[in-house]
CSV table of C-alpha atoms in Angstrom, one decimal:
chain,number,residue,atom,x,y,z
A,14,MET,CA,0.0,0.0,0.0
A,15,CYS,CA,2.8,2.5,0.9
A,16,THR,CA,4.7,1.7,-2.2
A,17,GLY,CA,1.7,2.6,-4.3
A,18,THR,CA,0.9,5.8,-2.4
A,19,ALA,CA,4.5,7.1,-2.1
A,20,PRO,CA,6.7,5.2,-4.5
A,21,ASP,CA,9.5,7.7,-4.2
A,22,HIS,CA,9.7,7.0,-0.5
A,23,PHE,CA,8.9,3.3,-0.1
A,24,ALA,CA,9.9,0.1,-1.9
A,25,LEU,CA,9.0,-3.6,-1.4
A,26,MET,CA,12.0,-5.6,0.1
A,27,ASP,CA,11.5,-9.2,1.1
A,28,GLY,CA,7.8,-8.8,0.6
A,29,LYS,CA,7.5,-5.8,3.0
A,30,SER,CA,7.2,-2.2,2.3
A,31,THR,CA,10.3,-0.4,3.5
A,32,SER,CA,11.3,3.2,3.6
A,33,ILE,CA,13.9,4.0,0.9
A,34,HIS,CA,15.4,6.9,3.0
A,35,GLU,CA,16.1,7.2,6.6
A,36,TYR,CA,14.9,10.7,6.6
A,37,ALA,CA,12.5,12.4,4.2
A,38,GLU,CA,10.7,15.6,3.8
A,39,PRO,CA,7.0,15.2,5.0
A,40,ASP,CA,5.5,15.8,1.7
A,41,ASP,CA,1.7,15.1,0.8
A,42,ALA,CA,2.5,11.5,-0.4
A,43,VAL,CA,4.3,10.5,2.8
A,44,ILE,CA,1.4,12.0,5.0
A,45,VAL,CA,-1.1,10.1,2.9
A,46,ALA,CA,0.9,6.9,3.2
A,47,ALA,CA,1.1,7.3,7.0
A,48,GLU,CA,-2.7,8.1,7.3
A,49,SER,CA,-3.7,5.0,5.2
A,50,CYS,CA,-1.1,2.5,6.4
A,51,PRO,CA,-3.2,-0.4,7.8
A,52,ALA,CA,-0.5,-1.5,10.1
A,53,GLU,CA,0.0,2.0,11.4
A,54,ALA,CA,3.7,1.4,10.8
A,55,ILE,CA,4.6,4.9,9.5
A,56,ARG,CA,5.1,8.0,11.7
A,57,VAL,CA,5.9,11.4,10.4
A,58,TRP,CA,7.5,13.8,12.7
A,59,ALA,CA,8.4,17.6,12.3
A,60,ALA,CA,11.9,18.7,13.2
A,61,ASN,CA,10.6,19.7,16.5
A,62,GLY,CA,9.3,16.3,17.4
A,63,THR,CA,5.7,17.0,16.7
A,64,VAL,CA,3.8,14.0,15.1
A,65,LEU,CA,2.4,15.1,11.9
A,66,ALA,CA,0.9,11.8,10.8
A,67,PRO,CA,-1.0,9.8,11.4
A,68,GLU,CA,-3.2,12.0,13.5
A,69,GLN,CA,-3.8,10.9,16.9
């Protein structure tokens, strides 16, 4: 699901979606991927530590 939503940021590795980059700018595709992740495995933080996605 993440790879389809944000292919510039996620790739399939060993059958699992994995982040391509350790750090990424929180662009719209990454926010949508975090909000739609069924496993809730993606978190997007601002530089100040505030969670941007998924919304709590």
